[in-house]
C-alpha positions as a Python dict, from the first residue, in 0.01 Angstrom:
ca = {
    (1, 'M'): (0, 0, 0),
    (2, 'C'): (30, 284, -253),
    (3, 'A'): (-156, 246, -585),
    (4, 'V'): (89, 444, -799),
    (5, 'G'): (225, 124, -954),
    (6, 'L'): (-122, 61, -1091),
    (7, 'F'): (-126, 403, -1252),
    (8, 'R'): (213, 341, -1411),
    (9, 'V'): (99, 16, -1572),
    (10, 'R'): (-238, 127, -1700),
    (11, 'F'): (-138, 475, -1803),
    (12, 'A'): (210, 424, -1941),
    (13, 'T'): (159, 726, -2166),
    (14, 'L'): (142, 972, -1874),
    (15, 'P'): (413, 1234, -1893),
    (16, 'A'): (712, 1155, -1679),
    (17, 'L'): (658, 1467, -1471),
    (18, 'V'): (305, 1367, -1370),
    (19, 'A'): (418, 1016, -1281),
    (20, 'A'): (697, 1159, -1071),
    (21, 'V'): (453, 1386, -887),
    (22, 'L'): (225, 1091, -814),
    (23, 'L'): (517, 890, -679),
    (24, 'F'): (626, 1184, -465),
    (25, 'M'): (278, 1237, -321),
    (26, 'C'): (235, 870, -241),
    (27, 'G'): (571, 844, -72),
    (28, 'L'): (508, 1160, 127),
    (29, 'A'): (165, 1052, 247),
    (30, 'Q'): (298, 710, 345),
    (31, 'A'): (588, 864, 536),
    (32, 'Q'): (358, 1108, 712),
    (33, 'T'): (114, 835, 811),
    (34, 'D'): (376, 597, 947),
    (35, 'K'): (605, 840, 1127),
    (36, 'K'): (456, 753, 1470),
    (37, 'V'): (270, 425, 1524),
    (38, 'A'): (118, 265, 1833),
    (39, 'L'): (-44, -62, 1935),
    (40, 'V'): (-287, -29, 2228),
    (41, 'I'): (-425, -338, 2404),
    (42, 'G'): (-676, -364, 2687),
    (43, 'N'): (-748, -708, 2834),
    (44, 'S'): (-1034, -685, 3084),
    (45, 'H'): (-1262, -986, 3051),
    (46, 'Y'): (-1064, -1298, 3138),
    (47, 'A'): (-1244, -1623, 3072),
    (48, 'N'): (-1118, -1805, 3380),
    (49, 'E'): (-1073, -1525, 3631),
    (50, 'A'): (-1268, -1223, 3751),
    (51, 'A'): (-1281, -933, 3508),
    (52, 'L'): (-1058, -631, 3557),
    (53, 'T'): (-1242, -301, 3583),
    (54, 'N'): (-1008, -57, 3413),
    (55, 'P'): (-799, -202, 3124),
    (56, 'H'): (-1077, -150, 2868),
    (57, 'N'): (-1113, 212, 2980),
    (58, 'D'): (-736, 260, 2989),
    (59, 'A'): (-689, 128, 2635),
    (60, 'E'): (-984, 323, 2497),
    (61, 'D'): (-861, 652, 2642),
    (62, 'M'): (-496, 590, 2550),
    (63, 'A'): (-585, 509, 2188),
    (64, 'E'): (-786, 830, 2158),
    (65, 'V'): (-508, 1044, 2309),
    (66, 'L'): (-231, 889, 2097),
    (67, 'S'): (-438, 943, 1782),
    (68, 'R'): (-491, 1304, 1885),
    (69, 'I'): (-114, 1367, 1905),
    (70, 'G'): (-48, 1222, 1562),
    (71, 'F'): (3, 847, 1608),
    (72, 'K'): (-137, 591, 1372),
    (73, 'V'): (-307, 365, 1627),
    (74, 'M'): (-404, 0, 1628),
    (75, 'V'): (-638, -61, 1923),
    (76, 'K'): (-741, -409, 2039),
    (77, 'F'): (-956, -534, 2324),
    (78, 'D'): (-980, -866, 2508),
    (79, 'L'): (-730, -1063, 2298),
    (80, 'D'): (-695, -1438, 2326),
    (81, 'Y'): (-360, -1611, 2264),
    (82, 'N'): (-379, -1625, 1885),
    (83, 'S'): (-523, -1274, 1852),
    (84, 'L'): (-247, -1132, 2072),
    (85, 'R'): (26, -1296, 1863),
    (86, 'N'): (-135, -1188, 1537),
    (87, 'S'): (-173, -829, 1656),
    (88, 'L'): (196, -813, 1747),
    (89, 'M'): (290, -960, 1408),
    (90, 'E'): (76, -704, 1225),
    (91, 'F'): (216, -417, 1430),
    (92, 'T'): (574, -528, 1364),
    (93, 'Q'): (526, -443, 995),
    (94, 'L'): (402, -94, 1083),
    (95, 'A'): (687, -32, 1326),
    (96, 'D'): (953, -137, 1075),
    (97, 'Q'): (876, 174, 866),
    (98, 'A'): (826, 417, 1157),
    (99, 'E'): (1044, 659, 1346),
    (100, 'I'): (861, 610, 1676),
    (101, 'A'): (682, 291, 1779),
    (102, 'A'): (487, 254, 2104),
    (103, 'V'): (297, -33, 2265),
    (104, 'F'): (57, 17, 2554),
    (105, 'Y'): (-73, -292, 2734),
    (106, 'A'): (-325, -297, 3021),
    (107, 'G'): (-419, -632, 3168),
    (108, 'H'): (-261, -919, 3357),
    (109, 'G'): (106, -1008, 3336),
    (110, 'I'): (317, -1262, 3522),
    (111, 'E'): (685, -1334, 3587),
    (112, 'M'): (842, -1680, 3597),
    (113, 'S'): (1213, -1748, 3650),
    (114, 'G'): (1304, -1394, 3549),
    (115, 'T'): (1096, -1391, 3229),
    (116, 'N'): (790, -1166, 3198),
    (117, 'Y'): (473, -1277, 3018),
    (118, 'L'): (151, -1108, 2907),
    (119, 'I'): (-160, -1313, 2982),
    (120, 'P'): (-427, -1351, 2708),
    (121, 'I'): (-791, -1364, 2813),
    (122, 'D'): (-828, -1737, 2733),
    (123, 'A'): (-537, -1850, 2952),
    (124, 'R'): (-608, -2118, 3212),
    (125, 'L'): (-297, -2122, 3428),
    (126, 'D'): (-328, -2395, 3690),
    (127, 'N'): (45, -2463, 3719),
    (128, 'E'): (377, -2308, 3615),
    (129, 'S'): (436, -2542, 3321),
    (130, 'Q'): (136, -2393, 3139),
    (131, 'I'): (268, -2036, 3142),
    (132, 'A'): (519, -2077, 2858),
    (133, 'F'): (249, -2232, 2637),
    (134, 'Q'): (-50, -2009, 2720),
    (135, 'A'): (109, -1667, 2781),
    (136, 'L'): (324, -1451, 2552),
    (137, 'P'): (677, -1348, 2657),
    (138, 'L'): (746, -976, 2681),
    (139, 'D'): (1032, -1028, 2434),
    (140, 'L'): (772, -1056, 2154),
    (141, 'V'): (646, -708, 2242),
    (142, 'L'): (1001, -571, 2239),
    (143, 'N'): (1061, -734, 1901),
    (144, 'S'): (747, -573, 1763),
    (145, 'V'): (883, -220, 1820),
    (146, 'S'): (1246, -297, 1735),
    (147, 'G'): (1220, -177, 1373),
    (148, 'A'): (1147, 188, 1460),
    (149, 'S'): (1441, 413, 1375),
    (150, 'R'): (1435, 675, 1656),
    (151, 'L'): (1235, 565, 1961),
    (152, 'R'): (1090, 237, 2078),
    (153, 'I'): (876, 256, 2392),
    (154, 'V'): (655, 7, 2576),
    (155, 'F'): (410, 99, 2855),
    (156, 'L'): (307, -195, 3072),
    (157, 'D'): (16, -148, 3310),
    (158, 'A'): (36, -518, 3386),
    (159, 'C'): (177, -539, 3738),
    (160, 'R'): (-163, -585, 3905),
    (161, 'N'): (-228, -816, 4195),
    (162, 'N'): (-251, -1138, 3999),
    (163, 'P'): (-517, -1409, 4062),
    (164, 'F'): (-326, -1654, 3839),
    (165, 'L'): (-22, -1617, 4066),
    (166, 'K'): (-229, -1678, 4378),
    (167, 'K'): (-390, -1988, 4230),
    (168, 'I'): (-59, -2150, 4130),
    (169, 'Q'): (119, -2066, 4456),
    (170, 'S'): (-174, -2196, 4660),
    (171, 'R'): (-115, -2538, 4503),
    (172, 'L'): (265, -2540, 4511),
    (173, 'G'): (339, -2320, 4809),
    (174, 'T'): (541, -2001, 4769),
    (175, 'S'): (869, -2169, 4865),
    (176, 'R'): (851, -2409, 4569),
    (177, 'S'): (728, -2156, 4315),
    (178, 'A'): (948, -1990, 4052),
    (179, 'L'): (692, -1713, 4019),
    (180, 'G'): (764, -1363, 4141),
    (181, 'R'): (541, -1084, 4270),
    (182, 'G'): (486, -827, 3999),
    (183, 'L'): (721, -829, 3700),
    (184, 'A'): (1095, -890, 3677),
    (185, 'P'): (1353, -621, 3584),
    (186, 'I'): (1465, -619, 3221),
    (187, 'E'): (1748, -478, 3011),
    (188, 'P'): (1613, -367, 2672),
    (189, 'N'): (1842, -267, 2385),
    (190, 'E'): (1969, 90, 2353),
    (191, 'G'): (1705, 328, 2224),
    (192, 'T'): (1426, 115, 2375),
    (193, 'V'): (1242, 214, 2691),
    (194, 'V'): (1003, -3, 2890),
    (195, 'A'): (790, 167, 3155),
    (196, 'F'): (638, -54, 3425),
    (197, 'A'): (336, 70, 3618),
    (198, 'A'): (515, -54, 3931),
    (199, 'K'): (879, -127, 4008),
    (200, 'D'): (995, -485, 3956),
    (201, 'G'): (877, -717, 4231),
    (202, 'T'): (587, -493, 4332),
    (203, 'T'): (224, -468, 4224),
    (204, 'A'): (21, -182, 4080),
    (205, 'S'): (-324, -60, 4172),
    (206, 'D'): (-617, -95, 3931),
    (207, 'G'): (-750, 225, 4087),
    (208, 'A'): (-1094, 335, 4206),
    (209, 'E'): (-1154, 573, 3915),
    (210, 'R'): (-1208, 523, 3541),
    (211, 'N'): (-834, 477, 3482),
    (212, 'S'): (-557, 316, 3682),
    (213, 'P'): (-320, 562, 3858),
    (214, 'F'): (-42, 483, 3605),
    (215, 'T'): (-261, 532, 3297),
    (216, 'K'): (-425, 838, 3447),
    (217, 'A'): (-83, 1003, 3488),
    (218, 'L'): (25, 897, 3138),
    (219, 'L'): (-287, 1046, 2983),
    (220, 'K'): (-224, 1371, 3166),
    (221, 'H'): (138, 1420, 3059),
    (222, 'I'): (171, 1242, 2724),
    (223, 'V'): (-19, 1520, 2545),
    (224, 'Q'): (217, 1795, 2661),
    (225, 'P'): (384, 1937, 2346),
    (226, 'G'): (761, 1911, 2345),
    (227, 'L'): (786, 1719, 2674),
    (228, 'D'): (1094, 1495, 2658),
    (229, 'V'): (1022, 1125, 2714),
    (230, 'D'): (1255, 1111, 3015),
    (231, 'F'): (1073, 1400, 3182),
    (232, 'L'): (737, 1251, 3082),
    (233, 'L'): (816, 934, 3275),
    (234, 'R'): (946, 1132, 3573),
    (235, 'H'): (621, 1329, 3590),
    (236, 'V'): (423, 1004, 3570),
    (237, 'R'): (632, 855, 3851),
    (238, 'D'): (576, 1157, 4077),
    (239, 'D'): (201, 1165, 4013),
    (240, 'V'): (154, 793, 4085),
    (241, 'L'): (362, 808, 4403),
    (242, 'K'): (153, 1101, 4522),
    (243, 'E'): (-184, 942, 4436),
    (244, 'T'): (-98, 606, 4596),
    (245, 'G'): (64, 754, 4907),
    (246, 'G'): (405, 617, 4807),
    (247, 'K'): (278, 260, 4771),
    (248, 'Q'): (329, 236, 4394),
    (249, 'E'): (639, 353, 4209),
    (250, 'P'): (648, 332, 3828),
    (251, 'Y'): (990, 242, 3692),
    (252, 'K'): (1173, 293, 3364),
    (253, 'Y'): (1405, 36, 3210),
    (254, 'G'): (1635, 108, 2917),
    (255, 'S'): (1830, 409, 2795),
    (256, 'L'): (1776, 680, 2537),
    (257, 'P'): (2019, 858, 2303),
    (258, 'A'): (2135, 1213, 2378),
    (259, 'E'): (1884, 1376, 2141),
    (260, 'S'): (1558, 1514, 2276),
    (261, 'L'): (1269, 1278, 2205),
    (262, 'T'): (905, 1372, 2248),
    (263, 'L'): (578, 1196, 2175),
    (264, 'A'): (372, 1513, 2128),
    (265, 'E'): (538, 1764, 1898),
    (266, 'T'): (509, 2137, 1946),
    (267, 'D'): (335, 2332, 1670),
    (268, 'E'): (672, 2479, 1576),
    (269, 'A'): (834, 2137, 1548),
    (270, 'A'): (549, 2006, 1333),
    (271, 'A'): (583, 2308, 1103),
    (272, 'A'): (961, 2261, 1081),
    (273, 'E'): (908, 1896, 990),
    (274, 'R'): (689, 2000, 697),
    (275, 'Q'): (958, 2246, 583),
    (276, 'K'): (1238, 1987, 561),
    (277, 'P'): (1408, 1963, 220),
    (278, 'G'): (1224, 1725, -8),
    (279, 'Q'): (904, 1737, 197),
    (280, 'G'): (750, 2052, 57),
    (281, 'A'): (633, 2368, 228),
    (282, 'S'): (287, 2245, 311),
    (283, 'Q'): (73, 1936, 330),
    (284, 'T'): (-60, 1784, 11),
    (285, 'P'): (-437, 1794, -43),
    (286, 'A'): (-452, 1421, 30),
    (287, 'Q'): (-272, 1467, 362),
    (288, 'S'): (-494, 1759, 459),
    (289, 'E'): (-800, 1551, 380),
    (290, 'V'): (-676, 1264, 600),
    (291, 'R'): (-604, 1503, 887),
    (292, 'S'): (-940, 1671, 842),
    (293, 'E'): (-1127, 1340, 851),
    (294, 'T'): (-939, 1236, 1166),
    (295, 'D'): (-1025, 1565, 1332),
    (296, 'K'): (-1390, 1527, 1235),
    (297, 'A'): (-1391, 1172, 1371),
    (298, 'R'): (-1237, 1292, 1698),
    (299, 'V'): (-1502, 1561, 1743),
    (300, 'A'): (-1779, 1311, 1664),
    (301, 'W'): (-1635, 1055, 1908),
    (302, 'E'): (-1609, 1311, 2187),
    (303, 'A'): (-1978, 1390, 2138),
    (304, 'V'): (-2089, 1027, 2190),
    (305, 'S'): (-1800, 872, 2385),
    (306, 'N'): (-2018, 831, 2697),
    (307, 'S'): (-2310, 685, 2505),
    (308, 'N'): (-2420, 324, 2534),
    (309, 'N'): (-2651, 353, 2235),
    (310, 'P'): (-2531, 119, 1957),
    (311, 'T'): (-2683, 352, 1696),
    (312, 'D'): (-2444, 629, 1804),
    (313, 'M'): (-2149, 392, 1771),
    (314, 'A'): (-2266, 259, 1435),
    (315, 'T'): (-2276, 615, 1305),
    (316, 'I'): (-1906, 661, 1393),
    (317, 'V'): (-1818, 334, 1219),
    (318, 'R'): (-2014, 427, 908),
    (319, 'M'): (-1892, 785, 877),
    (320, 'F'): (-1526, 742, 971),
    (321, 'P'): (-1404, 399, 856),
    (322, 'G'): (-1034, 331, 892),
    (323, 'T'): (-989, 564, 1190),
    (324, 'V'): (-908, 464, 1546),
    (325, 'Y'): (-1245, 611, 1646),
    (326, 'A'): (-1424, 359, 1425),
    (327, 'D'): (-1228, 84, 1603),
    (328, 'L'): (-1328, 226, 1943),
    (329, 'A'): (-1693, 247, 1836),
    (330, 'Q'): (-1686, -110, 1704),
    (331, 'A'): (-1547, -231, 2036),
    (332, 'R'): (-1820, -41, 2223),
    (333, 'I'): (-2087, -207, 2005),
    (334, 'A'): (-1945, -549, 2090),
    (335, 'Q'): (-1944, -462, 2458),
    (336, 'I'): (-2305, -340, 2450),
    (337, 'S'): (-2407, -656, 2267),
    (338, 'A'): (-2233, -873, 2528),
    (339, 'D'): (-2409, -688, 2809),
    (340, 'E'): (-2747, -750, 2645),
    (341, 'T'): (-2695, -1126, 2602),
    (342, 'H'): (-2687, -1206, 2975),
    (343, 'E'): (-2967, -1440, 3077),
    (344, 'P'): (-3131, -1440, 3423),
    (345, 'G'): (-2928, -1654, 3661),
    (346, 'E'): (-2593, -1574, 3501),
    (347, 'A'): (-2335, -1355, 3670),
    (348, 'T'): (-2462, -1022, 3543),
    (349, 'E'): (-2280, -705, 3444),
    (350, 'V'): (-2497, -454, 3622),
    (351, 'A'): (-2354, -148, 3449),
    (352, 'V'): (-2127, -87, 3153),
    (353, 'N'): (-1761, -150, 3241),
    (354, 'T'): (-1846, -283, 3588),
    (355, 'T'): (-1863, -641, 3700),
    (356, 'G'): (-2133, -755, 3937),
    (357, 'D'): (-2181, -1066, 4143),
    (358, 'F'): (-2561, -1055, 4144),
    (359, 'T'): (-2714, -1395, 4078),
    (360, 'G'): (-3073, -1508, 4100),
    (361, 'T'): (-3388, -1485, 3898),
    (362, 'M'): (-3703, -1277, 3895),
    (363, 'Q'): (-3927, -1392, 4178),
    (364, 'R'): (-4246, -1560, 4051),
    (365, 'T'): (-4334, -1815, 4319),
    (366, 'P'): (-4716, -1833, 4353),
    (367, 'D'): (-4729, -1926, 4724),
    (368, 'Q'): (-4934, -1645, 4883),
    (369, 'S'): (-4865, -1766, 5238),
    (370, 'T'): (-4495, -1696, 5219),
    (371, 'P'): (-4399, -1426, 5477),
    (372, 'K'): (-4285, -1099, 5332),
    (373, 'S'): (-3911, -1044, 5326),
    (374, 'W'): (-3664, -796, 5179),
    (375, 'F'): (-3561, -795, 4814),
    (376, 'M'): (-3343, -571, 4605),
    (377, 'A'): (-3442, -463, 4254),
    (378, 'T'): (-3176, -315, 4025),
    (379, 'Y'): (-3247, -77, 3739),
    (380, 'A'): (-3018, 18, 3452),
    (381, 'D'): (-2970, 380, 3342),
    (382, 'I'): (-3177, 530, 3626),
    (383, 'D'): (-3060, 783, 3883),
    (384, 'F'): (-3244, 824, 4214),
    (385, 'F'): (-3216, 1197, 4282),
    (386, 'G'): (-3211, 1328, 4641),
    (387, 'G'): (-3215, 1166, 4983),
    (388, 'D'): (-2836, 1116, 4999),
    (389, 'L'): (-2695, 977, 5324),
    (390, 'Y'): (-2347, 1096, 5221),
    (391, 'E'): (-2344, 1410, 5011),
    (392, 'T'): (-2027, 1332, 4812),
    (393, 'G'): (-2091, 960, 4782),
    (394, 'L'): (-1855, 669, 4848),
    (395, 'K'): (-1575, 536, 4628),
    (396, 'V'): (-1641, 183, 4501),
    (397, 'Q'): (-1547, -5, 4187),
    (398, 'R'): (-1860, -208, 4118),
    (399, 'A'): (-2234, -187, 4158),
    (400, 'D'): (-2248, -500, 4373),
    (401, 'Q'): (-2015, -332, 4623),
    (402, 'C'): (-2253, -37, 4634),
    (403, 'A'): (-2547, -272, 4693),
    (404, 'A'): (-2358, -443, 4978),
    (405, 'L'): (-2295, -107, 5145),
    (406, 'C'): (-2663, -18, 5123),
    (407, 'S'): (-2769, -360, 5245),
    (408, 'S'): (-2554, -323, 5558),
    (409, 'N'): (-2684, 27, 5639),
    (410, 'L'): (-3025, 21, 5809),
    (411, 'A'): (-3096, 379, 5698),
    (412, 'C'): (-3040, 295, 5331),
    (413, 'R'): (-3341, 206, 5118),
    (414, 'M'): (-3191, 265, 4775),
    (415, 'F'): (-2868, 355, 4600),
    (416, 'T'): (-2734, 499, 4275),
    (417, 'F'): (-2400, 378, 4136),
    (418, 'N'): (-2225, 587, 3870),
    (419, 'W'): (-1982, 356, 3691),
    (420, 'K'): (-1781, 632, 3520),
    (421, 'A'): (-1721, 829, 3841),
    (422, 'Q'): (-1696, 497, 4035),
    (423, 'R'): (-1911, 655, 4306),
    (424, 'C'): (-2192, 509, 4515),
    (425, 'F'): (-2468, 727, 4660),
    (426, 'L'): (-2663, 568, 4944),
    (427, 'K'): (-3013, 710, 4998),
    (428, 'S'): (-3281, 701, 5264),
    (429, 'S'): (-3540, 818, 5009),
    (430, 'Y'): (-3551, 991, 4674),
    (431, 'E'): (-3729, 1292, 4530),
    (432, 'V'): (-3736, 1189, 4166),
    (433, 'A'): (-3611, 907, 3945),
    (434, 'Q'): (-3448, 1030, 3626),
    (435, 'K'): (-3297, 861, 3321),
    (436, 'A'): (-2916, 872, 3322),
    (437, 'S'): (-2696, 666, 3094),
    (438, 'G'): (-2421, 468, 3263),
    (439, 'V'): (-2565, 431, 3612),
    (440, 'T'): (-2726, 145, 3801),
    (441, 'S'): (-2976, 202, 4082),
    (442, 'G'): (-3102, -34, 4348),
    (443, 'F'): (-3432, -25, 4534),
    (444, 'F'): (-3500, -228, 4853),
    (445, 'F'): (-3860, -340, 4899),
    (446, 'K'): (-4049, -580, 5121),
    (447, 'A'): (-4276, -834, 4954),
    (448, 'G'): (-4370, -1197, 4935),
    (449, 'L'): (-4212, -1419, 4675),
    (450, 'S'): (-4531, -1409, 4471),
    (451, 'D'): (-4553, -1029, 4464),
    (452, 'P'): (-4438, -856, 4147),
    (453, 'P'): (-4111, -665, 4174),
    (454, 'A'): (-4127, -292, 4227),
    (455, 'V'): (-4150, -66, 3923),
    (456, 'I'): (-4016, 290, 3902),
    (457, 'T'): (-4170, 595, 3738),
    (458, 'I'): (-3908, 803, 3558),
    (459, 'E'): (-4015, 1166, 3579),
    (460, 'W'): (-3710, 1321, 3416),
    (461, 'E'): (-3452, 1238, 3152),
    (462, 'L'): (-3091, 1342, 3217),
    (463, 'M'): (-2864, 1423, 2922),
    (464, 'V'): (-2488, 1479, 2944),
    (465, 'S'): (-2301, 1699, 2694),
    (466, 'A'): (-2630, 1819, 2547),
    (467, 'D'): (-2813, 2151, 2541),
    (468, 'I'): (-3192, 2138, 2514),
    (469, 'Q'): (-3346, 2364, 2253),
    (470, 'A'): (-3669, 2508, 2390),
    (471, 'L'): (-3825, 2837, 2491),
    (472, 'D'): (-3584, 3011, 2732),
    (473, 'L'): (-3751, 3116, 3056),
    (474, 'G'): (-3427, 3283, 3152),
    (475, 'P'): (-3121, 3213, 3370),
    (476, 'T'): (-3123, 3174, 3747),
    (477, 'D'): (-2856, 3242, 4007),
    (478, 'D'): (-2803, 2871, 4080),
    (479, 'R'): (-2438, 2768, 4095),
    (480, 'T'): (-2500, 2393, 4119),
    (481, 'Y'): (-2689, 2145, 3905),
    (482, 'A'): (-2890, 2028, 4208),
    (483, 'G'): (-3012, 2383, 4273),
    (484, 'C'): (-3093, 2435, 3905),
    (485, 'F'): (-3285, 2109, 3895),
    (486, 'Q'): (-3487, 2192, 4205),
    (487, 'N'): (-3568, 2536, 4063),
    (488, 'C'): (-3711, 2383, 3746),
    (489, 'R'): (-3911, 2121, 3938),
    (490, 'G'): (-4077, 2396, 4142),
    (491, 'D'): (-4181, 2599, 3836),
    (492, 'N'): (-4488, 2471, 3651),
    (493, 'R'): (-4377, 2650, 3333),
    (494, 'C'): (-4038, 2471, 3328),
    (495, 'T'): (-4027, 2160, 3112),
    (496, 'A'): (-3648, 2134, 3089),
    (497, 'L'): (-3321, 2288, 3204),
    (498, 'S'): (-2964, 2325, 3081),
    (499, 'F'): (-2676, 2367, 3325),
    (500, 'A'): (-2338, 2486, 3187),
    (501, 'N'): (-2090, 2392, 3456),
    (502, 'K'): (-1793, 2584, 3310),
    (503, 'A'): (-1979, 2911, 3256),
    (504, 'K'): (-1862, 3190, 3487),
    (505, 'R'): (-2216, 3327, 3516),
    (506, 'N'): (-2564, 3225, 3405),
    (507, 'K'): (-2489, 2856, 3455),
    (508, 'C'): (-2854, 2754, 3490),
    (509, 'W'): (-3115, 2815, 3218),
    (510, 'L'): (-3478, 2714, 3261),
    (511, 'K'): (-3672, 2610, 2951),
    (512, 'G'): (-4042, 2601, 2869),
    (513, 'G'): (-4269, 2466, 2597),
    (514, 'Y'): (-4168, 2170, 2380),
    (515, 'A'): (-3835, 2027, 2494),
    (516, 'G'): (-3787, 1743, 2250),
    (517, 'N'): (-3470, 1853, 2070),
    (518, 'S'): (-3113, 1866, 2196),
    (519, 'V'): (-2775, 1958, 2047),
    (520, 'D'): (-2424, 1846, 2137),
    (521, 'A'): (-2264, 2082, 2389),
    (522, 'R'): (-1961, 1985, 2593),
    (523, 'G'): (-1971, 2079, 2959),
    (524, 'V'): (-2351, 2107, 2963),
    (525, 'V'): (-2586, 1882, 3161),
    (526, 'S'): (-2956, 1900, 3072),
    (527, 'A'): (-3277, 1744, 3193),
    (528, 'R'): (-3632, 1739, 3057),
    (529, 'R'): (-3961, 1611, 3188),
    (530, 'A'): (-4047, 1253, 3094),
    (531, 'Q'): (-4295, 989, 3200),
    (532, 'E'): (-4190, 627, 3176),
    (533, 'I'): (-4250, 313, 3381),
    (534, 'V'): (-3956, 70, 3403),
    (535, 'S'): (-3921, -274, 3556),
    (536, 'P'): (-3603, -398, 3723),
    (537, 'F'): (-3366, -613, 3523),
    (538, 'L'): (-3282, -823, 3828),
    (539, 'V'): (-3438, -901, 4166),
    (540, 'V'): (-3245, -1081, 4441),
    (541, 'P'): (-3307, -1157, 4810),
    (542, 'A'): (-3153, -893, 5035),
    (543, 'V'): (-3027, -868, 5392),
    (544, 'S'): (-3312, -801, 5632),
    (545, 'K'): (-3391, -433, 5690),
    (546, 'D'): (-3612, -506, 5996),
}
């Protein structure tokens, strides 16, 4: 809400010209802010079903990209029934004043008797009669964007293989069920477009990478300046068909007017918009300040977006309140806090954004006569370097899947799972254990129940998007990080290294002396010597390796 009315009341003696200028500036800033608005929702952690791997990632990345191309973004994670309704109500007020309104939803959806519903995280759907009371009809989403004057668009990455559907049909039988596979076709009003991740009646893949195939394609093309919405959706369709081998086909419902509509303006179009009559030849100081703060927040977020340190996130919240990046940081803090509250014996999240099925407690049975057997110890934020059975790793979605692969391979004694790359590296041995945020490692050992679990010595600390400031020993000819790392390990003078992957030459720099400081540097991976003993956060019985 603009505060000019307050100025008019308290300072009634202001000259009319000044008051008019204040009114003009307020109206302009409000119009600029609300021209493009978006609501982004990611529902991953369902209370009564297994968690989905990607919706949180999809929503986080989509919110950041939409903010970057000029949208005012509301981003929400893991919404229950009331929170989902309230978020749609709040967004409706934003959309009523906007030219373009977009909603992106990633999570579970369901279709019953031709009506599509979004499923909140607190839903407990044991039979069809509960759907209308515990899920929200898609019509509410369409209503929330209906007030936008030029373009209303909804992206639904909600056609996943649905556990709620399976549960209900297992009780009723598919012949008696009014539930359909995937979502049902719809006919939105003119000027409204709804994009399904998969054609009606089919399901979409959650994907084996950080983002689902549909969201991955959207993120790639939505930032292209001047790309018409129709062509945007065609590109997304082609990319998803190619990535899924023709198994998943995104589909667009609704029609658009004859004018060209784009979500990311070209620089020329943005300049022309500022030159329109009545809008002035340039941005006001207030507008420039808002844009500058958003840009600063974006740069800061990019520097720490892979961090799981709550202090990093708290800094974003403190320095850039009111931005979408503060919302993203706040959500990350909540997620980190949730990960840290798991007690032994609970189903444990073994790495950020991954769900694990490990159960069990630390072994402390005092019976010395118990025969030795195999156990698996898991360690957070540690990478076992070297000894790979498969050089490029294996694609998996969760750390427990990686552990199962290692357990079934007699040559495997340990593994490293990188949750962001969704890759599992099975190992027969390792050369060094190094600190690495966002990975989970497993170590198989043979012991009696009374023996203490294995501990690991971390010899190195890995840092992503950071350049270590130390005495340069000079560049090497290494073209890979592994070669650079080995070069430093074999040189007694080398206490750290920095590897710039995108550099055309001199990628690897060896460092000597004190290596305690680092600076943000995108595209750079660094490591420095460290000495730290860590205990596993979980120990469970493992399949015999004998």
